[in-house]
PDB file of C-alpha atoms in Angstrom:
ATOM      1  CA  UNK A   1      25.087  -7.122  12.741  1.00 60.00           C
ATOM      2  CA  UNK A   2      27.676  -6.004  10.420  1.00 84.00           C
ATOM      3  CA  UNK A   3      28.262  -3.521   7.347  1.00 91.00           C
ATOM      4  CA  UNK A   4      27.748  -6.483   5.104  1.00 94.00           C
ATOM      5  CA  UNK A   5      24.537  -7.214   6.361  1.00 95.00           C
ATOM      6  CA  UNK A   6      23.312  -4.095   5.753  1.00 94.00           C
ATOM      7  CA  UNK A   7      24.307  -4.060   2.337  1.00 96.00           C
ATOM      8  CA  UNK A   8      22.486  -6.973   1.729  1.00 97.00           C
ATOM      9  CA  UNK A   9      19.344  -5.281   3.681  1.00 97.00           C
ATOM     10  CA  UNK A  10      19.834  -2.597   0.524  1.00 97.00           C
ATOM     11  CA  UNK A  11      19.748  -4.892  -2.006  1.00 98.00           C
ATOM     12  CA  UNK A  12      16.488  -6.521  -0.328  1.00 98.00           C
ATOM     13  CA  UNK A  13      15.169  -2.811  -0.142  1.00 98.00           C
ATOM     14  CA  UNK A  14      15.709  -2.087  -3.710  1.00 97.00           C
ATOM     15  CA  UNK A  15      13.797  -5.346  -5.332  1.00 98.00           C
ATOM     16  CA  UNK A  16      11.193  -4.607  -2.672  1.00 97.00           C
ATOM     17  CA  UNK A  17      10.615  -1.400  -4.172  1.00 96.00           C
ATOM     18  CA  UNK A  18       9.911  -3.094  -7.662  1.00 95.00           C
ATOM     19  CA  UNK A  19       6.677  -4.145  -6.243  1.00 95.00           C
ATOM     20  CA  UNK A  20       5.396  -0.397  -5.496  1.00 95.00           C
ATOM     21  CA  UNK A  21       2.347  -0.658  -7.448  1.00 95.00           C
ATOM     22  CA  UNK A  22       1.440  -3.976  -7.826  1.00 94.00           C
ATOM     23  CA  UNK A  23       2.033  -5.907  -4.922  1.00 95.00           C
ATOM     24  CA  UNK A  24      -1.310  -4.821  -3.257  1.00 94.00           C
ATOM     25  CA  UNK A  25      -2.546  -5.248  -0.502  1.00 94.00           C
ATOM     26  CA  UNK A  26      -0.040  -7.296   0.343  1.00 94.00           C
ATOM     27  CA  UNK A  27       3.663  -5.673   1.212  1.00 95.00           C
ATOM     28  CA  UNK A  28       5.955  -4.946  -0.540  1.00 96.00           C
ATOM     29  CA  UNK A  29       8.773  -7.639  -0.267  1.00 97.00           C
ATOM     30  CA  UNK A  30      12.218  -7.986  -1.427  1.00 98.00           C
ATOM     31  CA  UNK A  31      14.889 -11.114  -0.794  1.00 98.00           C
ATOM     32  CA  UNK A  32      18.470 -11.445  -1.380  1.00 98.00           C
ATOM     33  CA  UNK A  33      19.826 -15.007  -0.628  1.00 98.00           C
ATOM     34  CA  UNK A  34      23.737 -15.135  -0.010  1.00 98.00           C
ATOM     35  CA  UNK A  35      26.072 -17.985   0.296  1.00 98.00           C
ATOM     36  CA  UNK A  36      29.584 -18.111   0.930  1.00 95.00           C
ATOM     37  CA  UNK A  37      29.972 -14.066   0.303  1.00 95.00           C
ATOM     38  CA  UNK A  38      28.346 -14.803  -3.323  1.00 97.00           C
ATOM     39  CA  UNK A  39      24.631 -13.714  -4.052  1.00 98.00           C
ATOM     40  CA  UNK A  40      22.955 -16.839  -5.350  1.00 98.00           C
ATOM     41  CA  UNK A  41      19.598 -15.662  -5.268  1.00 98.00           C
ATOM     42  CA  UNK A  42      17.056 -12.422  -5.991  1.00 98.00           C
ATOM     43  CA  UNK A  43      13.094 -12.137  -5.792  1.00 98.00           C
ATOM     44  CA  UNK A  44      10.708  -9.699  -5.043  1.00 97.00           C
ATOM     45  CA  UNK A  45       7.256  -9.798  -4.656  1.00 96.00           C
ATOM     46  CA  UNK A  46       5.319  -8.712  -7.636  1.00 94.00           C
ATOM     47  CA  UNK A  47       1.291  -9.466  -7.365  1.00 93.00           C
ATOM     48  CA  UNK A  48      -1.058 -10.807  -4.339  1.00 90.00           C
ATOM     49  CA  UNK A  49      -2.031 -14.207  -4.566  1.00 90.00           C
ATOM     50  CA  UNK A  50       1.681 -14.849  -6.450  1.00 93.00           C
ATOM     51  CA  UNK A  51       4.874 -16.183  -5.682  1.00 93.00           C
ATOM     52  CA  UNK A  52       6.357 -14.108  -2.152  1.00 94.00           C
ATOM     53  CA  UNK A  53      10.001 -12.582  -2.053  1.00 97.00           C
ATOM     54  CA  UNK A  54      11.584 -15.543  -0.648  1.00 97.00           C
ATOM     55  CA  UNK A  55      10.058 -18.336  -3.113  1.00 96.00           C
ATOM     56  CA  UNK A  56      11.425 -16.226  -6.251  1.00 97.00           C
ATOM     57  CA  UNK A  57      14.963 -15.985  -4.401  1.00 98.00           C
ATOM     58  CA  UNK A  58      15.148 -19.118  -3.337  1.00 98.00           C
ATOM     59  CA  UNK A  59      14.008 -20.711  -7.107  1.00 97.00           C
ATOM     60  CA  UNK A  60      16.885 -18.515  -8.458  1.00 98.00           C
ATOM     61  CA  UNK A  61      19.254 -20.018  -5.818  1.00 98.00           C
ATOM     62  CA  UNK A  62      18.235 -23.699  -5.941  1.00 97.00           C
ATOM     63  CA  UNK A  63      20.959 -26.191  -3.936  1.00 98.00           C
ATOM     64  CA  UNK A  64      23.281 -23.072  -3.520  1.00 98.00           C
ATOM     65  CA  UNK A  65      20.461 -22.002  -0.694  1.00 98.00           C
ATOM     66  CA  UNK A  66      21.553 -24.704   1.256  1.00 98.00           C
ATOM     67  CA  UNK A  67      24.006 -23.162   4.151  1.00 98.00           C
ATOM     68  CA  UNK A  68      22.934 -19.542   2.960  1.00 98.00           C
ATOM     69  CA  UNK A  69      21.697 -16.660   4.382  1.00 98.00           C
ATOM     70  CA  UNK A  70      18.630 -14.884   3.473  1.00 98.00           C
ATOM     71  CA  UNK A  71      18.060 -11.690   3.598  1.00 98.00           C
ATOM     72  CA  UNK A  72      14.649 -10.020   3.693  1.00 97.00           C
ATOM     73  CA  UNK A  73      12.949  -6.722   4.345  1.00 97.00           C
ATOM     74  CA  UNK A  74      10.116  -8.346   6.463  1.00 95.00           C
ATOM     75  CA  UNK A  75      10.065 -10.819   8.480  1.00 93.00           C
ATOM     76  CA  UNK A  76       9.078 -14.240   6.211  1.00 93.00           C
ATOM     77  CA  UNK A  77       5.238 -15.377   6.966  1.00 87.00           C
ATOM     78  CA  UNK A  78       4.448 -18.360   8.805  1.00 80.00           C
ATOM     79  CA  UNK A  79       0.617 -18.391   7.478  1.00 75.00           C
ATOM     80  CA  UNK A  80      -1.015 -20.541   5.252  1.00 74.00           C
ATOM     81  CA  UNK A  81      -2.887 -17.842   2.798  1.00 75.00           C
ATOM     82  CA  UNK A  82      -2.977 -17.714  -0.914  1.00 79.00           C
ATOM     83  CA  UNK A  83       0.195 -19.301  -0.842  1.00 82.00           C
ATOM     84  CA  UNK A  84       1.814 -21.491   1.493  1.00 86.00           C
ATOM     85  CA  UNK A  85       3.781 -20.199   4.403  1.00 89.00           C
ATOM     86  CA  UNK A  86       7.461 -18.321   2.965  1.00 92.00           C
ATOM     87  CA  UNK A  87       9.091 -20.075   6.499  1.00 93.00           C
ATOM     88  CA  UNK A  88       8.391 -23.562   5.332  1.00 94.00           C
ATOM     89  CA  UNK A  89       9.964 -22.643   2.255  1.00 96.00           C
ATOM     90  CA  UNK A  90      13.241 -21.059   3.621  1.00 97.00           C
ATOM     91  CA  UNK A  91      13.314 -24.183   6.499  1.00 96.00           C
ATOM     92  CA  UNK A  92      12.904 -26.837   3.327  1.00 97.00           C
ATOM     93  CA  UNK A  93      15.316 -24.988   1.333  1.00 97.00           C
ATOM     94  CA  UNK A  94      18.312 -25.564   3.862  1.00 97.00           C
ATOM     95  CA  UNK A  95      19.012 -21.930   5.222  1.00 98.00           C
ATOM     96  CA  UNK A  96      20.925 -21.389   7.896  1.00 97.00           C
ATOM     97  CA  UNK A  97      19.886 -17.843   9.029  1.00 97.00           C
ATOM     98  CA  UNK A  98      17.457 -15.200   8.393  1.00 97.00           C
ATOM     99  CA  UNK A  99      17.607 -11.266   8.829  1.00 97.00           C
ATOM    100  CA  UNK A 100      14.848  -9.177   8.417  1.00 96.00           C
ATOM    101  CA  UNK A 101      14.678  -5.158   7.643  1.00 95.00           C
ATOM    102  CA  UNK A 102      11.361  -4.723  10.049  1.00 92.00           C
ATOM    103  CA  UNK A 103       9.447  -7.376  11.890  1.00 87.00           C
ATOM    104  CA  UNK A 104       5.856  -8.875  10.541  1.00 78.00           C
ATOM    105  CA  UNK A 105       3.319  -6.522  12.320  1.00 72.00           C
ATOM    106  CA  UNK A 106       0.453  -9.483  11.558  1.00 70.00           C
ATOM    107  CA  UNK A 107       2.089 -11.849  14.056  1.00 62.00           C
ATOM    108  CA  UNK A 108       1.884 -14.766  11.413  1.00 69.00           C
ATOM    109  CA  UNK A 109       4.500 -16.580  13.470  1.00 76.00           C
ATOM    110  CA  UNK A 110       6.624 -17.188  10.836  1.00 87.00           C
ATOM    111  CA  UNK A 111       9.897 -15.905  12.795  1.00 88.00           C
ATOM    112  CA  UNK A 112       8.804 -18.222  15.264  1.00 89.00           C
ATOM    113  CA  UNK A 113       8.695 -21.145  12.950  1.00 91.00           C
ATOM    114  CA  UNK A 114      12.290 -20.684  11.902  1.00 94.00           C
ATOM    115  CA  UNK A 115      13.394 -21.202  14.626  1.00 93.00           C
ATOM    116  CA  UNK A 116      11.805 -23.715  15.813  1.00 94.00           C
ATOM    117  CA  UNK A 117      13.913 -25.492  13.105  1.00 95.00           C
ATOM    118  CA  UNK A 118      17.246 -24.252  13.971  1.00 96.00           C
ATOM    119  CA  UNK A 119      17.222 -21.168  11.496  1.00 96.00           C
ATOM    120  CA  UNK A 120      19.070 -18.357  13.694  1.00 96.00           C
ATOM    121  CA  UNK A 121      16.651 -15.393  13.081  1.00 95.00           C
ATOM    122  CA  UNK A 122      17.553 -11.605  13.152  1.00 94.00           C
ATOM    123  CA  UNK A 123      15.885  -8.373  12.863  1.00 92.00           C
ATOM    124  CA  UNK A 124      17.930  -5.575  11.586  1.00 93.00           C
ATOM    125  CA  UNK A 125      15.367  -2.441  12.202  1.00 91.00           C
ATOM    126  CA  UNK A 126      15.507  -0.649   9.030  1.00 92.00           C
ATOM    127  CA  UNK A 127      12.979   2.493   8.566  1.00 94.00           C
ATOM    128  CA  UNK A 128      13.394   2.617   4.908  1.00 95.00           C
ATOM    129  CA  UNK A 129      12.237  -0.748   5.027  1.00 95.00           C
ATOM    130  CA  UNK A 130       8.957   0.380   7.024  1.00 94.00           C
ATOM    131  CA  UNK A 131       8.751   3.184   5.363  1.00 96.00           C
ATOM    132  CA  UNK A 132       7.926   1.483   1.913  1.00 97.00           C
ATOM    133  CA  UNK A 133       5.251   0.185   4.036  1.00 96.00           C
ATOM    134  CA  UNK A 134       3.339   2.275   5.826  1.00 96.00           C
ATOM    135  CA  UNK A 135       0.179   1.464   4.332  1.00 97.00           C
ATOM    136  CA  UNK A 136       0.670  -1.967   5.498  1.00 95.00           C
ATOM    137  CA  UNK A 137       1.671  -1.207   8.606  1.00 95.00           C
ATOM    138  CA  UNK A 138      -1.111   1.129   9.747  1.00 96.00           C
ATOM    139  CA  UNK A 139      -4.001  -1.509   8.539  1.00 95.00           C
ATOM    140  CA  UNK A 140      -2.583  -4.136  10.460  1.00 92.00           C
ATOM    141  CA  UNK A 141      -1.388  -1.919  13.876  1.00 93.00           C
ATOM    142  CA  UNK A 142      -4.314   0.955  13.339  1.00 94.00           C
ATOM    143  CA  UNK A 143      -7.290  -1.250  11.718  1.00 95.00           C
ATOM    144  CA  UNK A 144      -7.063   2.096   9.154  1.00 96.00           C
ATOM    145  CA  UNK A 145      -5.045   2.520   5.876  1.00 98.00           C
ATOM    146  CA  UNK A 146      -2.546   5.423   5.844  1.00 98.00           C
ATOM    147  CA  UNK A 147      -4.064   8.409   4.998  1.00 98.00           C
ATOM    148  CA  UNK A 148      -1.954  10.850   2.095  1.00 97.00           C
ATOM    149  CA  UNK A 149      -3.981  14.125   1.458  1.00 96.00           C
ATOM    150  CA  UNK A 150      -3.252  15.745  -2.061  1.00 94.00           C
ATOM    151  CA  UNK A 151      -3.598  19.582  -0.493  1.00 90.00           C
ATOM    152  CA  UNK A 152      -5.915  21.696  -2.576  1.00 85.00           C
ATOM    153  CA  UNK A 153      -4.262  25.154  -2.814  1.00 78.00           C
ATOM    154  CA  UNK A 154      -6.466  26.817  -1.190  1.00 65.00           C
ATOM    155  CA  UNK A 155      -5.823  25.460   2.067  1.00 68.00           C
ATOM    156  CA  UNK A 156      -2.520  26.170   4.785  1.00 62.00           C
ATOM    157  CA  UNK A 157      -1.557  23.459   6.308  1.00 58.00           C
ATOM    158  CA  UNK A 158       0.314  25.426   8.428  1.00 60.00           C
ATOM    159  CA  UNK A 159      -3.215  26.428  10.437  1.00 54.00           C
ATOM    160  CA  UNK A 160      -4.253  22.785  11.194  1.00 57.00           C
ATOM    161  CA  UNK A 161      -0.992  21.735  13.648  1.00 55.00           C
ATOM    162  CA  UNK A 162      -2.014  17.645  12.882  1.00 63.00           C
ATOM    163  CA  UNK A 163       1.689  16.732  12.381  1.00 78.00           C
ATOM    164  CA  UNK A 164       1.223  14.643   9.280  1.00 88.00           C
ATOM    165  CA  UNK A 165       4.357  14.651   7.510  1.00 92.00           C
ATOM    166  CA  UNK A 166       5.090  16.172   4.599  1.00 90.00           C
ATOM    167  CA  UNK A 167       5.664  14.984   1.082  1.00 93.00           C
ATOM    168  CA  UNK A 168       6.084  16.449  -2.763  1.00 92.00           C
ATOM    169  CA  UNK A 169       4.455  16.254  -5.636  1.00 92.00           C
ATOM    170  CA  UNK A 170       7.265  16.892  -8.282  1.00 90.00           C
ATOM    171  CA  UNK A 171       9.556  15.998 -11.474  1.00 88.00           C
ATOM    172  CA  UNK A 172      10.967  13.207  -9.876  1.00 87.00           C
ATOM    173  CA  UNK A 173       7.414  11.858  -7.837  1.00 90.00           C
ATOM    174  CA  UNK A 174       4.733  12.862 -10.306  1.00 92.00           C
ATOM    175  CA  UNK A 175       0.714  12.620  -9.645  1.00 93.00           C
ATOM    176  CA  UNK A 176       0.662   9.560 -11.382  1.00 92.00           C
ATOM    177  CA  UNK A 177       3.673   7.872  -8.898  1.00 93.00           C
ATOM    178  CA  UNK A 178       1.572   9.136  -5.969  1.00 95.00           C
ATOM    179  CA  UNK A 179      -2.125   7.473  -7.032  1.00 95.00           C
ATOM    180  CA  UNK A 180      -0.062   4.490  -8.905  1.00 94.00           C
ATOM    181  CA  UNK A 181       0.889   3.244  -5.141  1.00 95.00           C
ATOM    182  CA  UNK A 182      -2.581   3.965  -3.604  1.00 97.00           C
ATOM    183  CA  UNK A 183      -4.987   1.430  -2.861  1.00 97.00           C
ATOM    184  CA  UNK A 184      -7.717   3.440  -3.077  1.00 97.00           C
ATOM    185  CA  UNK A 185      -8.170   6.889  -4.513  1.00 97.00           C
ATOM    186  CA  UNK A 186     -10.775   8.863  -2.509  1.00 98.00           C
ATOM    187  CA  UNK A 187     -13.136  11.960  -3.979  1.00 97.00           C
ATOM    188  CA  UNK A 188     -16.254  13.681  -3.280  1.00 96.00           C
ATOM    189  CA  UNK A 189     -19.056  14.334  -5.308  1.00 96.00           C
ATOM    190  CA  UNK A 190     -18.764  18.061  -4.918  1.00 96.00           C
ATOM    191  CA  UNK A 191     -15.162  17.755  -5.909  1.00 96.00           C
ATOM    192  CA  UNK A 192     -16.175  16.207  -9.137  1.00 96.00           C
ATOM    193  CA  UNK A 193     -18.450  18.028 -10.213  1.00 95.00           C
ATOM    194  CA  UNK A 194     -16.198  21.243  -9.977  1.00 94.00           C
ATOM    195  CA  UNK A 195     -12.991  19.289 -12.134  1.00 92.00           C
ATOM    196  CA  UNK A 196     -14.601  16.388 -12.948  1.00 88.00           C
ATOM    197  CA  UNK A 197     -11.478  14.740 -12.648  1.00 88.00           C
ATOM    198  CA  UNK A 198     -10.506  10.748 -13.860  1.00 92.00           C
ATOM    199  CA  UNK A 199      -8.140   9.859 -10.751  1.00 93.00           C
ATOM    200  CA  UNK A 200      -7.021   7.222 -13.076  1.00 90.00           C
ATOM    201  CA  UNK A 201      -3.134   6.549 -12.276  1.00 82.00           C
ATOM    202  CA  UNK A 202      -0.841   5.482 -15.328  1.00 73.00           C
ATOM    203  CA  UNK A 203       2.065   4.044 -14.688  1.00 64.00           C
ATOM    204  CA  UNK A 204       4.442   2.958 -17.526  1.00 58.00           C
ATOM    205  CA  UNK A 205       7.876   1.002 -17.681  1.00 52.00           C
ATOM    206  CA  UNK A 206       7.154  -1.247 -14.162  1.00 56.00           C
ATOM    207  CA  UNK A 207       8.481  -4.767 -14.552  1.00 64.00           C
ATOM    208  CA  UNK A 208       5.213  -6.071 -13.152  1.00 73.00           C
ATOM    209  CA  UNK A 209       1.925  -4.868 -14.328  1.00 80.00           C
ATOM    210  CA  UNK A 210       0.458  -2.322 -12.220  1.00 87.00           C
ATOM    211  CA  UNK A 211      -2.819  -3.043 -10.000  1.00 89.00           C
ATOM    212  CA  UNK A 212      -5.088   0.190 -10.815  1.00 91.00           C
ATOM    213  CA  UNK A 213      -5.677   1.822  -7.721  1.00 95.00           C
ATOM    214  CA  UNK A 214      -9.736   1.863  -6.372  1.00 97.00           C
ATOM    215  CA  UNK A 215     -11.501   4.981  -7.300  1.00 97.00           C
ATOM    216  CA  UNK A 216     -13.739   5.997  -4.794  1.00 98.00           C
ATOM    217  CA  UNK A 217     -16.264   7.733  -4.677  1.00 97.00           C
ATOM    218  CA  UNK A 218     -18.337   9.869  -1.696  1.00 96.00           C
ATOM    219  CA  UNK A 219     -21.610  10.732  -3.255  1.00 96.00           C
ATOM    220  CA  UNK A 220     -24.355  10.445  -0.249  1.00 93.00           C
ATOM    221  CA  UNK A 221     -27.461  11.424  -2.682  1.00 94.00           C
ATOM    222  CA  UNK A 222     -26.082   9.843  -6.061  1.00 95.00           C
ATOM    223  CA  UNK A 223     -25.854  13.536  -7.593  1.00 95.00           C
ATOM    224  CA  UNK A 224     -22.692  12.372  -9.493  1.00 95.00           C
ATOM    225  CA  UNK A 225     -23.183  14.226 -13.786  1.00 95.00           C
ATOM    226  CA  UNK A 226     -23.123  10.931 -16.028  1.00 93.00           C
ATOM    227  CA  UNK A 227     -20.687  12.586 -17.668  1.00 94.00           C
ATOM    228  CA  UNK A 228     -18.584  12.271 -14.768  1.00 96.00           C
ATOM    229  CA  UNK A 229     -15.503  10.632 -15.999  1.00 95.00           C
ATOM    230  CA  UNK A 230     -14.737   9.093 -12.605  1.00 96.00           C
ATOM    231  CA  UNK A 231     -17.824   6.504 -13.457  1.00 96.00           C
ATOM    232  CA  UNK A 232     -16.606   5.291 -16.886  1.00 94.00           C
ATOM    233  CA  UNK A 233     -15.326   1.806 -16.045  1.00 93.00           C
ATOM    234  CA  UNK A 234     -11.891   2.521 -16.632  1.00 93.00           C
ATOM    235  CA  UNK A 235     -10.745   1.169 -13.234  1.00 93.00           C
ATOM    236  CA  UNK A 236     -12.921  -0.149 -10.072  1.00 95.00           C
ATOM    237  CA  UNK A 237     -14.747   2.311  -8.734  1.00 97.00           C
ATOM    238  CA  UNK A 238     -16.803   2.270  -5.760  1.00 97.00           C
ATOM    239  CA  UNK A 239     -19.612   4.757  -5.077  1.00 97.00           C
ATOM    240  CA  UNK A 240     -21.012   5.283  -1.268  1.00 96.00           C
ATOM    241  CA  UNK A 241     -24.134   6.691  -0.926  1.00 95.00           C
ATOM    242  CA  UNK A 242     -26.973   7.077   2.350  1.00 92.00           C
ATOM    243  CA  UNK A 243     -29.670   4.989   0.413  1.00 83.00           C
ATOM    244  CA  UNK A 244     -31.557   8.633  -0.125  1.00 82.00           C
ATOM    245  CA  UNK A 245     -31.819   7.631  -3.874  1.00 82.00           C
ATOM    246  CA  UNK A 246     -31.668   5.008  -6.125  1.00 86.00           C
ATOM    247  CA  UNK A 247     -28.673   4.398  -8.420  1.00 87.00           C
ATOM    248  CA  UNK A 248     -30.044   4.664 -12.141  1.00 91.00           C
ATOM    249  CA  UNK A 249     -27.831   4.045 -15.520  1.00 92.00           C
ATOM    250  CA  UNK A 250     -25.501   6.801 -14.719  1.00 93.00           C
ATOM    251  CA  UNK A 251     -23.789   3.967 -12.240  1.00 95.00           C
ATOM    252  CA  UNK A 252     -23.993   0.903 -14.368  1.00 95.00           C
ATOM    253  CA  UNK A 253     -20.231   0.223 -14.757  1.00 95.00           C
ATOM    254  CA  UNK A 254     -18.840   1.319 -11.098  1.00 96.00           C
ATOM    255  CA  UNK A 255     -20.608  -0.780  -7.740  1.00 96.00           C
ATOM    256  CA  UNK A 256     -22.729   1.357  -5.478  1.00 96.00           C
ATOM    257  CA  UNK A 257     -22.687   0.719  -1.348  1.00 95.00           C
ATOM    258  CA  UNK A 258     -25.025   1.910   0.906  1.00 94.00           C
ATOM    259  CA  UNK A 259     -23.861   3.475   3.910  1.00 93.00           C
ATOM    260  CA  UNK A 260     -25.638   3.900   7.224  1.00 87.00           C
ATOM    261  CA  UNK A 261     -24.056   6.259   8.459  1.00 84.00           C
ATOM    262  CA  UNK A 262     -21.333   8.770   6.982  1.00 83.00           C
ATOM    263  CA  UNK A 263     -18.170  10.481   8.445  1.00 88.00           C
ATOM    264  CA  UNK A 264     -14.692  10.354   7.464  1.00 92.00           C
ATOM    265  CA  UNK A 265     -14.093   7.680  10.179  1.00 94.00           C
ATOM    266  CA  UNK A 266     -16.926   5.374   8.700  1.00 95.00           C
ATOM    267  CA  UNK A 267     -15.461   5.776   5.468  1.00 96.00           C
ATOM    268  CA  UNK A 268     -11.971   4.813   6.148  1.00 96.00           C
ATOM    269  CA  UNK A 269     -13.459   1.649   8.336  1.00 96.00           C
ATOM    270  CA  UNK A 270     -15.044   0.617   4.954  1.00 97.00           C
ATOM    271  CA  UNK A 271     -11.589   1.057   2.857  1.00 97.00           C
ATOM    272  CA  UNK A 272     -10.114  -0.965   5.818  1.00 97.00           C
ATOM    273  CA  UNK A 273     -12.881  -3.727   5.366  1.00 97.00           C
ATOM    274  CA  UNK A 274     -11.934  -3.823   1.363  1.00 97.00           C
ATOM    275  CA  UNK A 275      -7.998  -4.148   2.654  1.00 96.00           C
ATOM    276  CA  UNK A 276      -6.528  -0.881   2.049  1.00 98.00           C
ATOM    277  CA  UNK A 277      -3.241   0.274   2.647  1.00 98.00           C
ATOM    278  CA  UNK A 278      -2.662   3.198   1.665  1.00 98.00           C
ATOM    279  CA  UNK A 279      -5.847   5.852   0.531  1.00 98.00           C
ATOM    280  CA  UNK A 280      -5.036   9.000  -1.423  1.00 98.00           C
ATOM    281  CA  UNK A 281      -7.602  12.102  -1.256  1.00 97.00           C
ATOM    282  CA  UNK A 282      -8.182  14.427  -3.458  1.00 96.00           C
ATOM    283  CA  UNK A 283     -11.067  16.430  -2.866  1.00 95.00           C
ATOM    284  CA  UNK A 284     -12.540  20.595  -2.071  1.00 94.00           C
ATOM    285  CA  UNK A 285     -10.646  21.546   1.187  1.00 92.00           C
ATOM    286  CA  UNK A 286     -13.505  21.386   3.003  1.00 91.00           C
ATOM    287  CA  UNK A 287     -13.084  18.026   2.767  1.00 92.00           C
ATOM    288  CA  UNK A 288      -9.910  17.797   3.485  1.00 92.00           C
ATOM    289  CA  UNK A 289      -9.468  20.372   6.645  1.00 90.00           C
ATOM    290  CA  UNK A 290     -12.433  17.640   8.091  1.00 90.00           C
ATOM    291  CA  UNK A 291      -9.667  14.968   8.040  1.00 93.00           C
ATOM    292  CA  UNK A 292      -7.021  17.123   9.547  1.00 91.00           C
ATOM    293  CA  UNK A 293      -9.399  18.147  12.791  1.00 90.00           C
ATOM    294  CA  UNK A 294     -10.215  14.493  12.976  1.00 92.00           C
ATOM    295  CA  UNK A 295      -6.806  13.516  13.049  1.00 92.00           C
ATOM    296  CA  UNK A 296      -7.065  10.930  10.295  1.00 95.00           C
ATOM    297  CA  UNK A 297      -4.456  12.912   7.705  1.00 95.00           C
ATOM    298  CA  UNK A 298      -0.791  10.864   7.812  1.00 96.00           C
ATOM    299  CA  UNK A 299       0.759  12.757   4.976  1.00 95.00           C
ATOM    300  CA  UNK A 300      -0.273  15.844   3.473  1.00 94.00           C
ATOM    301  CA  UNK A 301       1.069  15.877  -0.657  1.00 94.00           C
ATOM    302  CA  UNK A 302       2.373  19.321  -1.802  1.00 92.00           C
ATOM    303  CA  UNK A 303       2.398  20.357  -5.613  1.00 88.00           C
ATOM    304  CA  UNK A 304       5.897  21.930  -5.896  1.00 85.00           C
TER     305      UNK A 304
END
């Protein structure tokens, strides 16, 4: 691997990180296709169920793919899902090689399937590249989405010891940033009734429209005010109870699940079920300290 190649890793990186908050639950994805020292192509994946990384880049590069290499920060799918498989689509094209930031944790085969057709395949470990997704990474390898914990003030971290790691809430990486790349935003009832807060998570000036992030919703006995404004509608919002009592009209625009048992575990198997990545809390420290001596908190976020 050279210096070049990691410059055009970079450039991958940087359109993958266009897709931040909409690309869910899928990864985020970028592509840089380069031919002859001359970038001929760009894409980045912008919305599940839409056009991959690889597709965009290679529709940019047309014939000039032919010969080229691609460069990608994971590992192009080999699975036939809501769209067909991004190998076919870089063996059709013409490309001669393919190196990846971080290798496809799903074991789609797609590496597998370049290669099979001559395509010499690299992986150039990058942990920027992983880093973007995490969320991904830990449903797939874990069967759990990564776990950020908004830290209410009244609680030290310093007294749990769980080795989460440690990011900020801030100027540059507001509240909004934080929930706006969340799957699902997680919240007790007791937590709403004492700020009755929205967790809705604007995002302005993104290239691709943003997918609103899941409110959710612990509330075993349905005691949730209706003027709770985390059950207006204003996103999806998804309300666990224990089947103790009956949801009335105070839940008629969020869905209600019934849950046999409850735990912090069950709850994040659920969010896993509903495909996940990445689950934001923000809830009474209680709450929270339950996660930590479970060992289910990846990233504790600090207000600075």
């Amino acid at each position: 691997m050279s210096v070049i190649d990691h410059h055009y890793l970079d450039m991958a990186l940087a359109l993958a990180c266009q897709g931040l908050f909409s690309s869910m639950p899928n990864p985020r994805v970028g592509c840089v296709i380069v031919n002859d020292g001359r970038v001929v192509g760009r894409g980045w994946h912008q919305r599940a169920g839409e056009a991959h990384a690889e597709v965009h880049a290679l529709r940019e590069a047309g014939e000039a793919a032919r010969g080229a290499t691609a460069y990608v920060t994971l590992e192009p799918c080999g699975r036939h899902g809501r769209t067909p498989p991004c190998a076919d689509a870089l063996v059709a094209a013409g490309v001669r090689r393919v190196v990846s930031a971080s290798a496809d944790a799903s074991q789609c085969g797609g590496g597998e399937r370049l290669r099979q057709a001559g395509i010499v395949v690299e992986v150039l470990p990058c942990p920027e590249a992983r880093a973007l997704n995490r969320g991904f990474f830990s449903r797939i390898e874990r069967q759990r989405p990564w776990v950020r914990v908004l830290r209410p003030d009244a609680l030290a971290i310093g007294t749990l010891g769980d080795g989460a790691m440690l990011s900020h809430c801030d100027e540059q990486a507001p509240l909004a940033h934080w929930r706006g790349r969340a799957s699902a935003l997680l919240t007790t009832c007791e937590w709403v009734k004492a700020c009755d807060t929205s967790l809705l998570a604007p995002v302005s000036a993104q290239r691709a429209t943003p997918v609103a992030p899941m409110r959710v919703v612990v509330d075993q006995r349905l005691e949730c005010p209706a003027s709770a404004e985390v059950l207006d509608g204003r996103a999806p919002t998804l309300v666990l109870h224990d089947g103790r009592a009956m949801a009335d009209g105070r839940f008629a625009r969020v869905r209600c699940r019934m849950l046999d048992e409850f735990g912090a575990s069950r709850v994040l198997q659920v969010l896993h079920e509903l495909d996940c990545n990445e689950v934001q809390v923000e809830a009474e420290p209680a709450w929270c300290e339950a996660l930590a001596r479970q060992g289910l908190v990846d990233e504790w976020l600090v207000r600075v």
